[in-house]
Short mmCIF file of C-alpha atoms and ligand atoms in Angstrom, two decimals:
data_model
loop_
_atom_site.label_atom_id
_atom_site.label_comp_id
_atom_site.label_asym_id
_atom_site.label_seq_id
_atom_site.Cartn_x
_atom_site.Cartn_y
_atom_site.Cartn_z
CA UNK A 1 101.18 110.67 113.86
CA UNK A 2 99.85 110.07 117.39
CA UNK A 3 98.94 113.74 117.81
CA UNK A 4 97.11 113.77 114.52
CA UNK A 5 95.18 110.60 115.41
CA UNK A 6 94.29 112.08 118.83
CA UNK A 7 93.08 115.22 117.16
CA UNK A 8 90.91 113.15 114.82
CA UNK A 9 89.51 111.14 117.75
CA UNK A 10 88.47 114.41 119.43
CA UNK A 11 86.74 115.64 116.30
CA UNK A 12 84.95 112.31 115.90
CA UNK A 13 83.77 112.42 119.51
CA UNK A 14 82.39 115.90 118.98
CA UNK A 15 80.65 114.79 115.79
CA UNK A 16 78.69 112.07 117.57
CA UNK A 17 76.27 114.60 119.03
CA UNK A 18 75.82 116.37 115.69
CA UNK A 19 72.95 115.92 113.26
CA UNK A 20 74.14 115.91 109.67
CA UNK A 21 70.97 117.59 108.49
CA UNK A 22 71.59 120.57 110.79
CA UNK A 23 74.91 121.24 109.07
CA UNK A 24 72.94 122.38 106.04
CA UNK A 25 72.04 125.53 107.95
CA UNK A 26 75.14 126.64 106.07
CA UNK A 27 73.70 127.26 102.57
CA UNK A 28 77.15 126.79 101.07
CA UNK A 29 77.70 123.37 102.64
CA UNK A 30 76.99 121.28 99.52
CA UNK A 31 79.46 123.42 97.55
CA UNK A 32 82.08 123.46 100.28
CA UNK A 33 81.92 119.74 101.00
CA UNK A 34 82.19 118.55 97.42
CA UNK A 35 84.80 118.60 94.69
CA UNK A 36 84.78 118.18 90.93
CA UNK A 37 87.52 117.12 88.56
CA UNK A 38 87.75 115.46 85.14
CA UNK A 39 83.96 115.55 84.84
CA UNK A 40 83.49 113.61 88.09
CA UNK A 41 81.67 115.19 91.01
CA UNK A 42 82.20 113.91 94.55
CA UNK A 43 79.82 115.07 97.27
CA UNK A 44 80.63 114.35 100.91
CA UNK A 45 78.33 116.92 102.44
CA UNK A 46 75.92 114.29 103.80
CA UNK A 47 78.43 113.28 106.47
CA UNK A 48 79.10 114.64 109.95
CA UNK A 49 82.34 116.21 108.74
CA UNK A 50 82.80 119.90 109.51
CA UNK A 51 85.70 122.24 108.72
CA UNK A 52 87.58 121.25 111.88
CA UNK A 53 87.27 117.56 111.23
CA UNK A 54 88.37 118.04 107.62
CA UNK A 55 91.39 120.00 108.82
CA UNK A 56 92.26 117.17 111.22
CA UNK A 57 92.01 114.63 108.40
CA UNK A 58 94.22 116.69 106.11
CA UNK A 59 96.69 117.02 108.96
CA UNK A 60 96.67 113.24 109.32
CA UNK A 61 97.50 112.86 105.63
CA UNK A 62 100.29 115.39 105.95
CA UNK A 63 101.67 113.78 109.10
CA UNK A 64 101.81 110.47 107.19
CA UNK A 65 103.80 112.26 104.46
CA UNK A 66 101.26 111.38 101.82
CA UNK A 67 102.99 113.62 99.28
CA UNK A 68 106.28 111.79 99.83
CA UNK A 69 104.66 108.35 99.61
CA UNK A 70 102.85 109.33 96.42
CA UNK A 71 106.07 110.51 94.85
CA UNK A 72 107.79 107.28 95.89
CA UNK A 73 105.09 105.16 94.24
CA UNK A 74 105.01 107.05 90.95
CA UNK A 75 108.78 107.17 90.69
CA UNK A 76 109.23 103.41 90.99
CA UNK A 77 110.64 103.16 94.51
CA UNK A 78 110.24 99.73 96.07
CA UNK A 79 107.39 100.63 98.37
CA UNK A 80 106.14 97.03 98.56
CA UNK A 81 108.76 96.41 101.20
CA UNK A 82 107.93 92.82 102.16
CA UNK A 83 108.37 91.66 98.57
CA UNK A 84 110.99 94.26 97.68
CA UNK A 85 109.00 95.43 94.67
CA UNK A 86 108.09 98.71 93.07
CA UNK A 87 104.37 99.44 92.61
CA UNK A 88 103.88 100.67 89.09
CA UNK A 89 100.49 99.76 87.70
CA UNK A 90 100.43 103.47 86.83
CA UNK A 91 103.20 102.79 84.28
CA UNK A 92 100.77 100.62 82.30
CA UNK A 93 98.67 103.70 81.56
CA UNK A 94 101.55 106.10 81.17
CA UNK A 95 101.70 105.47 77.41
CA UNK A 96 102.16 109.14 76.56
CA UNK A 97 104.32 109.86 79.60
CA UNK A 98 108.00 110.03 80.31
CA UNK A 99 110.46 107.39 81.52
CA UNK A 100 109.93 105.49 84.79
CA UNK A 101 112.97 103.88 86.32
CA UNK A 102 113.11 100.65 88.29
CA UNK A 103 116.60 99.66 89.40
CA UNK A 104 117.91 102.35 87.07
CA UNK A 105 116.16 100.94 83.98
CA UNK A 106 113.33 102.70 82.13
CA UNK A 107 110.39 100.29 82.11
CA UNK A 108 108.35 102.23 79.54
CA UNK A 109 109.82 100.79 76.30
CA UNK A 110 108.83 97.29 77.38
CA UNK A 111 105.41 98.43 78.60
CA UNK A 112 104.75 100.04 75.22
CA UNK A 113 106.09 97.06 73.29
CA UNK A 114 103.79 94.63 75.16
CA UNK A 115 100.86 97.00 74.81
CA UNK A 116 101.40 97.21 71.05
CA UNK A 117 101.70 93.43 70.73
CA UNK A 118 98.46 93.02 72.68
CA UNK A 119 96.73 95.58 70.48
CA UNK A 120 97.89 93.80 67.32
CA UNK A 121 96.76 90.43 68.70
CA UNK A 122 93.39 91.78 69.85
CA UNK A 123 92.70 93.44 66.50
CA UNK A 124 93.78 90.31 64.61
CA UNK A 125 91.34 88.23 66.65
CA UNK A 126 88.56 90.78 66.17
CA UNK A 127 89.13 90.98 62.43
CA UNK A 128 89.33 87.20 61.99
CA UNK A 129 93.00 87.29 60.92
CA UNK A 130 93.78 85.09 63.91
CA UNK A 131 91.42 82.16 63.65
CA UNK A 132 90.46 79.08 65.53
CA UNK A 133 90.84 75.68 63.92
CA UNK A 134 87.17 75.85 62.89
CA UNK A 135 87.07 79.46 61.67
CA UNK A 136 87.01 82.99 63.05
CA UNK A 137 86.97 83.33 66.83
CA UNK A 138 83.44 83.81 68.14
CA UNK A 139 84.10 83.43 71.86
CA UNK A 140 86.90 84.24 74.28
CA UNK A 141 87.22 82.46 77.62
CA UNK A 142 89.39 84.10 80.26
CA UNK A 143 90.56 81.70 82.95
CA UNK A 144 91.86 83.49 86.03
CA UNK A 145 90.93 84.31 89.61
CA UNK A 146 91.19 87.28 91.96
CA UNK A 147 92.94 90.13 90.20
CA UNK A 148 93.28 88.02 87.07
CA UNK A 149 89.50 87.79 86.82
CA UNK A 150 87.72 90.55 88.73
CA UNK A 151 89.20 93.50 86.81
CA UNK A 152 88.41 92.17 83.33
CA UNK A 153 85.05 90.73 84.34
CA UNK A 154 84.00 94.00 85.98
CA UNK A 155 85.20 96.15 83.08
CA UNK A 156 83.83 93.92 80.31
CA UNK A 157 80.42 94.07 81.93
CA UNK A 158 80.64 97.81 82.65
CA UNK A 159 81.44 98.56 79.02
CA UNK A 160 78.88 96.26 77.38
CA UNK A 161 77.58 99.05 75.09
CA UNK A 162 81.04 99.25 73.48
CA UNK A 163 81.37 95.54 72.67
CA UNK A 164 81.84 94.81 69.03
CA UNK A 165 84.26 91.91 69.29
CA UNK A 166 83.80 88.23 70.12
CA UNK A 167 81.75 87.32 73.21
CA UNK A 168 83.76 87.16 76.43
CA UNK A 169 83.31 84.57 79.16
CA UNK A 170 85.10 84.09 82.46
CA UNK A 171 85.98 80.98 84.42
CA UNK A 172 87.39 81.58 87.88
CA UNK A 173 86.09 79.14 90.48
CA UNK A 174 87.74 75.74 90.88
CA UNK A 175 84.20 74.43 91.31
CA UNK A 176 83.83 72.34 88.14
CA UNK A 177 80.40 73.90 87.72
CA UNK A 178 82.03 77.12 86.58
CA UNK A 179 83.90 75.55 83.66
CA UNK A 180 81.00 73.25 82.79
CA UNK A 181 78.38 76.00 82.68
CA UNK A 182 80.65 78.48 80.91
CA UNK A 183 81.73 76.09 78.16
CA UNK A 184 78.22 74.83 77.51
CA UNK A 185 77.22 75.84 74.00
CA UNK A 186 80.67 77.13 72.98
CA UNK A 187 82.38 75.75 69.88
CA UNK A 188 85.90 74.72 70.92
CA UNK A 189 87.13 75.12 67.36
CA UNK A 190 86.18 78.82 67.40
CA UNK A 191 87.03 79.68 71.01
CA UNK A 192 90.15 81.49 72.17
CA UNK A 193 91.23 80.59 75.70
CA UNK A 194 93.23 83.10 77.72
CA UNK A 195 94.98 81.79 80.80
CA UNK A 196 95.44 84.82 83.03
CA UNK A 197 97.69 84.27 86.01
CA UNK A 198 100.46 86.50 87.23
CA UNK A 199 102.26 83.58 88.87
CA UNK A 200 100.94 80.81 86.58
CA UNK A 201 100.84 78.59 89.66
CA UNK A 202 97.44 79.45 91.15
CA UNK A 203 95.79 76.09 91.70
CA UNK A 204 92.28 77.12 90.64
CA UNK A 205 93.47 78.66 87.39
CA UNK A 206 95.84 75.86 86.48
CA UNK A 207 93.22 73.20 87.23
CA UNK A 208 90.67 75.03 85.07
CA UNK A 209 93.25 75.56 82.32
CA UNK A 210 93.98 71.80 82.15
CA UNK A 211 90.27 71.01 82.07
CA UNK A 212 89.58 73.48 79.29
CA UNK A 213 92.54 72.18 77.31
CA UNK A 214 91.06 68.67 77.51
CA UNK A 215 87.72 70.06 76.33
CA UNK A 216 89.49 71.75 73.43
CA UNK A 217 91.51 68.62 72.58
CA UNK A 218 88.34 66.68 71.89
CA UNK A 219 87.56 69.00 69.00
CA UNK A 220 90.81 70.34 67.53
CA UNK A 221 94.14 68.84 66.56
CA UNK A 222 96.28 71.46 68.28
CA UNK A 223 94.53 72.67 71.43
CA UNK A 224 97.45 74.78 72.68
CA UNK A 225 97.33 76.79 69.43
CA UNK A 226 94.05 78.30 70.61
CA UNK A 227 95.48 79.37 73.96
CA UNK A 228 97.08 82.63 75.01
CA UNK A 229 98.69 83.41 78.36
CA UNK A 230 99.02 86.54 80.48
CA UNK A 231 101.68 86.11 83.11
CA UNK A 232 104.96 87.19 84.66
CA UNK A 233 106.18 83.56 84.51
CA UNK A 234 107.12 82.99 80.89
CA UNK A 235 108.96 79.74 81.66
CA UNK A 236 105.74 78.24 83.03
CA UNK A 237 103.63 79.42 80.10
CA UNK A 238 106.10 77.72 77.77
CA UNK A 239 105.91 74.52 79.82
CA UNK A 240 102.11 74.63 79.38
CA UNK A 241 102.72 74.64 75.62
CA UNK A 242 101.68 78.18 74.77
CA UNK A 243 103.69 79.70 71.93
CA UNK A 244 105.77 82.76 72.94
CA UNK A 245 103.95 85.02 70.47
CA UNK A 246 100.73 84.26 72.37
CA UNK A 247 102.24 85.15 75.74
CA UNK A 248 101.90 88.68 77.09
CA UNK A 249 104.20 89.21 80.01
CA UNK A 250 104.41 91.79 82.72
CA UNK A 251 106.69 92.52 85.63
CA UNK A 252 106.35 91.82 89.33
CA UNK A 253 105.70 95.52 89.99
CA UNK A 254 102.13 95.06 88.77
CA UNK A 255 100.04 93.72 91.65
CA UNK A 256 97.29 91.24 90.74
CA UNK A 257 94.44 93.49 91.88
CA UNK A 258 95.96 96.43 89.97
CA UNK A 259 96.59 94.55 86.75
CA UNK A 260 93.59 95.19 84.50
CA UNK A 261 95.49 97.99 82.73
CA UNK A 262 98.04 95.67 81.14
CA UNK A 263 98.00 92.16 79.66
CA UNK A 264 95.40 90.98 82.18
CA UNK A 265 93.01 93.35 80.37
CA UNK A 266 93.38 91.44 77.07
CA UNK A 267 89.83 90.06 77.13
CA UNK A 268 88.52 93.62 77.57
CA UNK A 269 90.69 94.80 74.70
CA UNK A 270 89.34 92.04 72.45
CA UNK A 271 85.76 92.91 73.47
CA UNK A 272 85.92 96.67 72.90
CA UNK A 273 88.92 97.07 70.61
CA UNK A 274 92.38 98.51 71.17
CA UNK A 275 91.37 102.11 70.62
CA UNK A 276 88.68 102.08 73.29
CA UNK A 277 90.98 100.15 75.60
CA UNK A 278 93.41 103.05 75.17
CA UNK A 279 90.62 105.42 76.19
CA UNK A 280 90.25 103.37 79.36
CA UNK A 281 94.01 103.75 79.96
CA UNK A 282 93.80 107.47 79.21
CA UNK A 283 91.06 107.87 81.84
CA UNK A 284 93.30 106.15 84.39
CA UNK A 285 96.24 108.37 83.40
CA UNK A 286 94.09 111.48 83.79
CA UNK A 287 93.22 110.42 87.32
CA UNK A 288 96.92 109.77 88.01
CA UNK A 289 97.74 113.33 86.97
CA UNK A 290 94.92 114.72 89.10
CA UNK A 291 96.06 112.65 92.11
CA UNK A 292 99.63 113.90 91.72
CA UNK A 293 98.82 117.53 91.15
CA UNK A 294 95.61 118.60 92.91
CA UNK A 295 95.94 120.05 96.40
CA UNK A 296 94.89 117.58 99.08
CA UNK A 297 91.66 119.42 99.89
CA UNK A 298 90.52 119.25 96.24
CA UNK A 299 91.99 115.87 95.40
CA UNK A 300 89.30 113.28 94.67
CA UNK A 301 91.17 110.12 95.75
CA UNK A 302 92.36 111.91 98.90
CA UNK A 303 88.86 113.13 99.75
CA UNK A 304 87.39 109.68 99.18
CA UNK A 305 90.08 108.19 101.41
CA UNK A 306 89.63 110.79 104.14
CA UNK A 307 85.88 110.21 104.32
CA UNK A 308 86.70 106.50 104.55
CA UNK A 309 89.15 107.08 107.42
CA UNK A 310 86.61 109.35 109.12
CA UNK A 311 83.90 106.70 109.05
CA UNK A 312 85.96 103.62 109.80
CA UNK A 313 88.85 104.64 112.04
CA UNK A 314 87.28 107.88 113.30
CA UNK A 315 83.68 106.95 114.01
CA UNK A 316 84.15 103.18 114.18
CA UNK A 317 81.67 102.13 111.47
CA UNK A 318 82.82 98.65 110.54
CA UNK A 319 81.51 98.30 107.02
CA UNK A 320 81.01 100.40 103.92
CA UNK A 321 78.38 99.80 101.24
CA UNK A 322 79.21 100.60 97.62
CA UNK A 323 75.95 101.23 95.80
CA UNK A 324 76.32 101.92 92.07
CA UNK A 325 73.09 103.02 90.44
CA UNK A 326 74.30 101.47 87.21
CA UNK A 327 73.38 97.86 86.49
CA UNK A 328 76.52 97.41 84.38
CA UNK A 329 78.61 98.03 87.49
CA UNK A 330 77.22 94.83 88.95
CA UNK A 331 80.71 93.46 89.61
CA UNK A 332 82.24 96.70 90.86
CA UNK A 333 81.54 95.90 94.53
CA UNK A 334 83.32 92.53 94.16
CA UNK A 335 86.20 94.24 92.37
CA UNK A 336 86.47 96.84 95.14
CA UNK A 337 86.30 94.15 97.78
CA UNK A 338 89.52 92.68 96.50
CA UNK A 339 91.10 96.05 95.80
CA UNK A 340 90.42 97.41 99.26
CA UNK A 341 90.25 94.38 101.52
CA UNK A 342 93.22 92.50 100.07
CA UNK A 343 95.25 95.72 100.02
CA UNK A 344 94.44 97.14 103.42
CA UNK A 345 93.12 94.20 105.45
CA UNK A 346 96.36 93.93 107.40
CA UNK A 347 97.26 93.45 111.07
CA UNK A 348 100.62 95.19 111.29
CA UNK A 349 102.30 98.34 110.02
CA UNK A 350 105.12 98.30 107.51
CA UNK A 351 107.43 98.22 110.49
CA UNK A 352 105.70 95.11 111.92
CA UNK A 353 103.92 96.82 114.84
CA UNK A 354 100.38 95.63 115.52
CA UNK A 355 97.90 98.24 114.26
CA UNK A 356 96.27 100.29 116.98
CA UNK A 357 93.09 100.81 115.01
CA UNK A 358 90.90 99.12 112.40
CA UNK A 359 92.80 98.46 109.18
CA UNK A 360 89.86 99.15 106.90
CA UNK A 361 86.16 98.46 106.58
CA UNK A 362 84.37 95.46 105.18
CA UNK A 363 83.40 96.59 101.71
CA UNK A 364 80.25 95.21 100.15
CA UNK A 365 77.39 96.25 97.92
CA UNK A 366 75.06 95.73 95.00
CA UNK A 367 73.67 97.98 92.33
CA UNK A 368 70.66 100.14 93.09
CA UNK A 369 67.77 100.00 92.71
CA UNK A 370 67.93 96.23 93.29
CA UNK A 371 69.56 96.56 96.72
CA UNK A 372 66.69 98.78 97.84
CA UNK A 373 64.40 95.77 97.70
CA UNK A 374 66.82 93.58 99.60
CA UNK A 375 69.18 94.93 102.27
CA UNK A 376 68.44 98.67 102.44
CA UNK A 377 65.96 97.94 105.24
CA UNK A 378 68.96 97.44 107.52
CA UNK A 379 70.70 100.51 106.14
CA UNK A 380 67.69 102.64 107.08
CA UNK A 381 66.48 101.13 110.32
CA UNK A 382 69.04 98.54 111.48
CA UNK A 383 70.99 99.26 114.64
CA UNK A 384 74.37 99.43 112.89
CA UNK A 385 75.38 102.45 110.88
CA UNK A 386 76.72 101.66 107.42
CA UNK A 387 78.25 104.60 105.52
CA UNK A 388 77.12 104.33 101.92
CA UNK A 389 78.91 105.29 98.72
CA UNK A 390 76.36 106.07 96.05
CA UNK A 391 77.38 106.29 92.40
CA UNK A 392 75.25 107.39 89.49
CA UNK A 393 75.75 108.57 85.92
CA UNK A 394 74.47 111.82 84.48
CA UNK A 395 73.45 109.90 81.39
CA UNK A 396 72.87 106.28 80.50
CA UNK A 397 73.46 104.57 77.18
CA UNK A 398 69.76 104.23 76.44
CA UNK A 399 68.50 107.69 75.40
CA UNK A 400 65.28 106.04 74.28
CA UNK A 401 64.76 104.93 77.88
CA UNK A 402 65.39 108.32 79.49
CA UNK A 403 62.45 107.77 81.85
CA UNK A 404 64.25 104.78 83.31
CA UNK A 405 67.34 106.83 83.90
CA UNK A 406 65.51 109.63 85.65
CA UNK A 407 63.82 107.09 87.89
CA UNK A 408 67.21 105.57 88.64
CA UNK A 409 68.70 108.96 89.56
CA UNK A 410 65.66 109.90 91.65
CA UNK A 411 66.00 106.68 93.61
CA UNK A 412 69.69 107.24 94.19
CA UNK A 413 69.15 110.75 95.58
CA UNK A 414 66.09 109.66 97.56
CA UNK A 415 68.09 107.01 99.38
CA UNK A 416 70.83 109.34 100.58
CA UNK A 417 68.21 111.91 101.56
CA UNK A 418 66.21 109.33 103.51
CA UNK A 419 69.36 108.10 105.24
CA UNK A 420 70.27 111.59 106.35
CA UNK A 421 66.86 112.99 107.27
CA UNK A 422 65.00 109.94 108.43
CA UNK A 423 61.46 110.30 109.70
CA UNK A 424 60.63 111.41 113.23
CA UNK A 425 57.97 110.05 115.57
CA UNK A 426 55.45 112.79 114.83
CA UNK A 427 55.42 112.07 111.12
CA UNK A 428 55.25 108.35 111.88
CA UNK A 429 52.25 108.93 114.17
CA UNK A 430 50.50 110.90 111.44
CA UNK A 431 50.97 107.98 109.03
CA UNK A 432 49.65 105.52 111.61
CA UNK A 433 46.65 107.77 112.29
CA UNK A 434 45.93 108.00 108.54
CA UNK A 435 45.93 104.23 108.45
CA UNK A 436 43.19 104.28 111.08
CA UNK A 437 45.17 103.27 114.17
CA UNK A 438 44.62 104.88 117.54
CA UNK A 439 45.71 104.62 121.16
CA UNK A 440 48.39 102.06 122.08
CA UNK A 441 48.16 100.40 118.67
CA UNK A 442 48.90 103.74 117.00
CA UNK A 443 52.04 104.10 119.14
CA UNK A 444 53.14 100.56 118.31
CA UNK A 445 52.55 101.06 114.58
CA UNK A 446 54.22 104.48 114.60
CA UNK A 447 57.37 103.14 116.30
CA UNK A 448 57.90 100.73 113.38
CA UNK A 449 57.79 103.63 110.95
CA UNK A 450 60.42 105.83 112.58
CA UNK A 451 63.71 106.31 110.74
CA UNK A 452 66.37 107.79 112.99
CA UNK A 453 68.21 109.23 110.02
CA UNK A 454 71.62 110.87 110.54
CA UNK A 455 73.19 108.09 108.47
CA UNK A 456 76.13 109.27 106.40
CA UNK A 457 76.71 108.79 102.73
CA UNK A 458 78.82 110.17 99.91
CA UNK A 459 77.84 110.39 96.25
CA UNK A 460 79.97 110.15 93.12
CA UNK A 461 78.41 111.46 89.93
CA UNK A 462 80.01 110.74 86.58
CA UNK A 463 79.22 111.41 82.92
CA UNK A 464 78.08 108.50 80.78
CA UNK A 465 80.07 105.38 81.70
CA UNK A 466 82.45 105.34 78.75
CA UNK A 467 85.81 103.50 78.71
CA UNK A 468 87.54 106.76 79.70
CA UNK A 469 85.17 107.42 82.59
CA UNK A 470 85.52 103.85 83.83
CA UNK A 471 89.31 104.28 83.73
CA UNK A 472 89.01 107.42 85.83
CA UNK A 473 86.78 105.72 88.38
CA UNK A 474 88.95 102.61 88.75
CA UNK A 475 92.11 104.70 89.18
CA UNK A 476 90.24 106.92 91.65
CA UNK A 477 89.53 103.89 93.82
CA UNK A 478 93.08 102.54 93.47
CA UNK A 479 94.52 105.80 94.75
CA UNK A 480 91.94 106.01 97.51
CA UNK A 481 93.13 102.62 98.77
CA UNK A 482 96.73 103.84 98.52
CA UNK A 483 96.01 106.97 100.56
CA UNK A 484 94.23 104.98 103.26
CA UNK A 485 97.16 102.55 103.40
CA UNK A 486 99.68 105.38 103.73
CA UNK A 487 97.72 106.98 106.56
CA UNK A 488 97.50 103.63 108.35
CA UNK A 489 101.21 103.02 107.78
CA UNK A 490 100.68 99.64 106.15
CA UNK A 491 101.93 97.92 103.02
CA UNK A 492 98.90 97.87 100.72
CA UNK A 493 100.65 95.79 98.09
CA UNK A 494 101.29 92.38 99.62
CA UNK A 495 98.71 89.77 100.63
CA UNK A 496 100.21 87.29 103.07
CA UNK A 497 96.76 86.69 104.55
CA UNK A 498 95.74 84.48 101.64
CA UNK A 499 98.67 82.06 102.03
CA UNK A 500 97.73 79.95 105.04
CA UNK A 501 94.44 78.70 103.61
CA UNK A 502 96.18 77.78 100.34
CA UNK A 503 98.79 75.69 102.20
CA UNK A 504 96.20 73.93 104.31
CA UNK A 505 94.03 73.14 101.28
CA UNK A 506 97.01 71.43 99.68
CA UNK A 507 97.49 69.29 102.76
CA UNK A 508 93.78 68.41 102.94
CA UNK A 509 93.48 67.16 99.38
CA UNK A 510 94.94 63.71 100.20
CA UNK A 511 92.73 63.51 103.30
CA UNK A 512 89.64 64.07 101.18
CA UNK A 513 90.81 61.54 98.60
CA UNK A 514 91.26 59.02 101.40
CA UNK A 515 95.04 58.79 100.84
CA UNK A 516 95.99 60.26 104.23
CA UNK A 517 94.56 59.94 107.72
CA UNK A 518 95.22 63.64 108.35
CA UNK A 519 97.35 63.05 111.46
CA UNK A 520 97.79 66.31 113.35
CA UNK A 521 94.54 67.87 112.08
CA UNK A 522 91.98 69.12 114.57
CA UNK A 523 88.92 67.04 115.43
CA UNK A 524 86.43 69.27 113.65
CA UNK A 525 88.35 69.31 110.36
CA UNK A 526 88.80 65.52 110.45
CA UNK A 527 85.12 64.96 111.24
CA UNK A 528 84.03 67.25 108.40
CA UNK A 529 86.42 65.52 105.99
CA UNK A 530 84.95 62.20 107.02
CA UNK A 531 81.42 63.41 106.24
CA UNK A 532 82.58 64.73 102.86
CA UNK A 533 84.29 61.42 102.07
CA UNK A 534 81.06 59.67 102.89
CA UNK A 535 82.87 57.21 105.14
O1 F6P B 1 97.26 85.98 88.98
P1 F6P B 1 97.52 84.86 89.92
O2 F6P B 1 98.98 84.70 90.22
O3 F6P B 1 96.91 83.58 89.44
O4 F6P B 1 96.86 85.23 91.31
C1 F6P B 1 95.48 85.40 91.42
C2 F6P B 1 95.09 86.07 92.70
O5 F6P B 1 95.51 85.31 93.81
C3 F6P B 1 96.00 86.15 94.85
O6 F6P B 1 97.36 86.00 94.88
C4 F6P B 1 95.43 85.82 96.17
O7 F6P B 1 95.37 84.47 96.39
C5 F6P B 1 95.58 87.54 94.41
O8 F6P B 1 96.36 88.52 94.97
C6 F6P B 1 95.68 87.44 92.93
O9 F6P B 1 94.99 88.46 92.30
#
């Protein structure tokens, strides 16, 4: 691996003196630095990558035995080594596929059985065969956090044009404002509550679940009868009082941030129906097949990962902006934050050695065009370089508003063009002169209008954002994170970094209630607690 990393460092050093725009002297560059599959088109030509750098990146992937790691994941090996678990979210979308063995047992019959039970339940709710105590279900409230919230919330919003079921709402934050504002206006007697928690112990979710049950109890005789649960912990769902036929279980080989494909996706299934949910799964399965079969140099998740490695570990750019030009992908950046940062934000390798390089970028973003009127100023002229990932659909869902869509696409392309080309001092001077400035003032005004350019971006183009296309995109990003993790040598499937804060919060509760003096706590924490207690 060291040789491959050294090789990459050399290529990155060489690239620093290169202007991306100049690489387009090669008329074939856009074709050679892009790839298409399954109707998706990924363009990475507006980066400083050249053939040599690409070869070094592919070599890095090969040196990390990406092909072997991929095979291990898909075949149910326990690649989550700290928790001794297989990683098989791909099994949840393998409905038409063959057996997958974990500890010698085929997991597919149970996956299919749970999927079919979910589908029956979802369709019964949608058709009014499963009712609330005041009539047909009009609203569904999903209570969950992290992976038990972000996947469904992102997908439900992304697929709004396909909703024909009850309205879906989401409560995640332990801030009582979330439950209060979400429940306002809902009829408890016609609301289905889904408690989504892999562990069924997460404090935020359990606190919200108790609160919502009390809200429900004020209006109906049997509040628990209007609850369902999605969890691996069936003993705890029973203790909460949820009937077994309303519990949809899954195994520990589904990581929270990879769980939208199974029971955690129930709210999505109720919103869009079982058939369309299956299209979403089919899209994910198509991406799985592509990831397994396409050669590395034409493999979309691999290419996305390699451009990520190039920008973060190679060139040292600390953050990455995800910029979907699709308002319905409003929550995709938050979803990807968890997917990428909880998976790869690690300090040591699988073997426990401290990482020698950055473990992954800070991922952030907002839909365009809104972001253009907010933070793009820094992307264009700020002193830090932020590689951008643009996303845009060939078509929207509003054919009657085609003008809007063309404007959206034009803005998306204009931004990546502006980032790459910038605007030199001569052009800036001409603008200042046109505005009537001269002499020293002209120079001062012109300097403000210079864009250095040479800022890298990649662009993903997709057909209309249908359930199938969304499935492809989500699986694309999952595998991208996997590839990056393999190259870095880390375990992308545990999340020990979230534990310490949870433990400390538990210990601080009595301090904030005034039941403990917080002996052993630092001075700042005690002083802040005192201010919060108002004493
Ligand atoms: O589904 P659960 O067990 O409630 O966990 C919710 C989230 O909390 C985390 O464990 C992190 O705290 C995430 O990995 C997970 O998605």
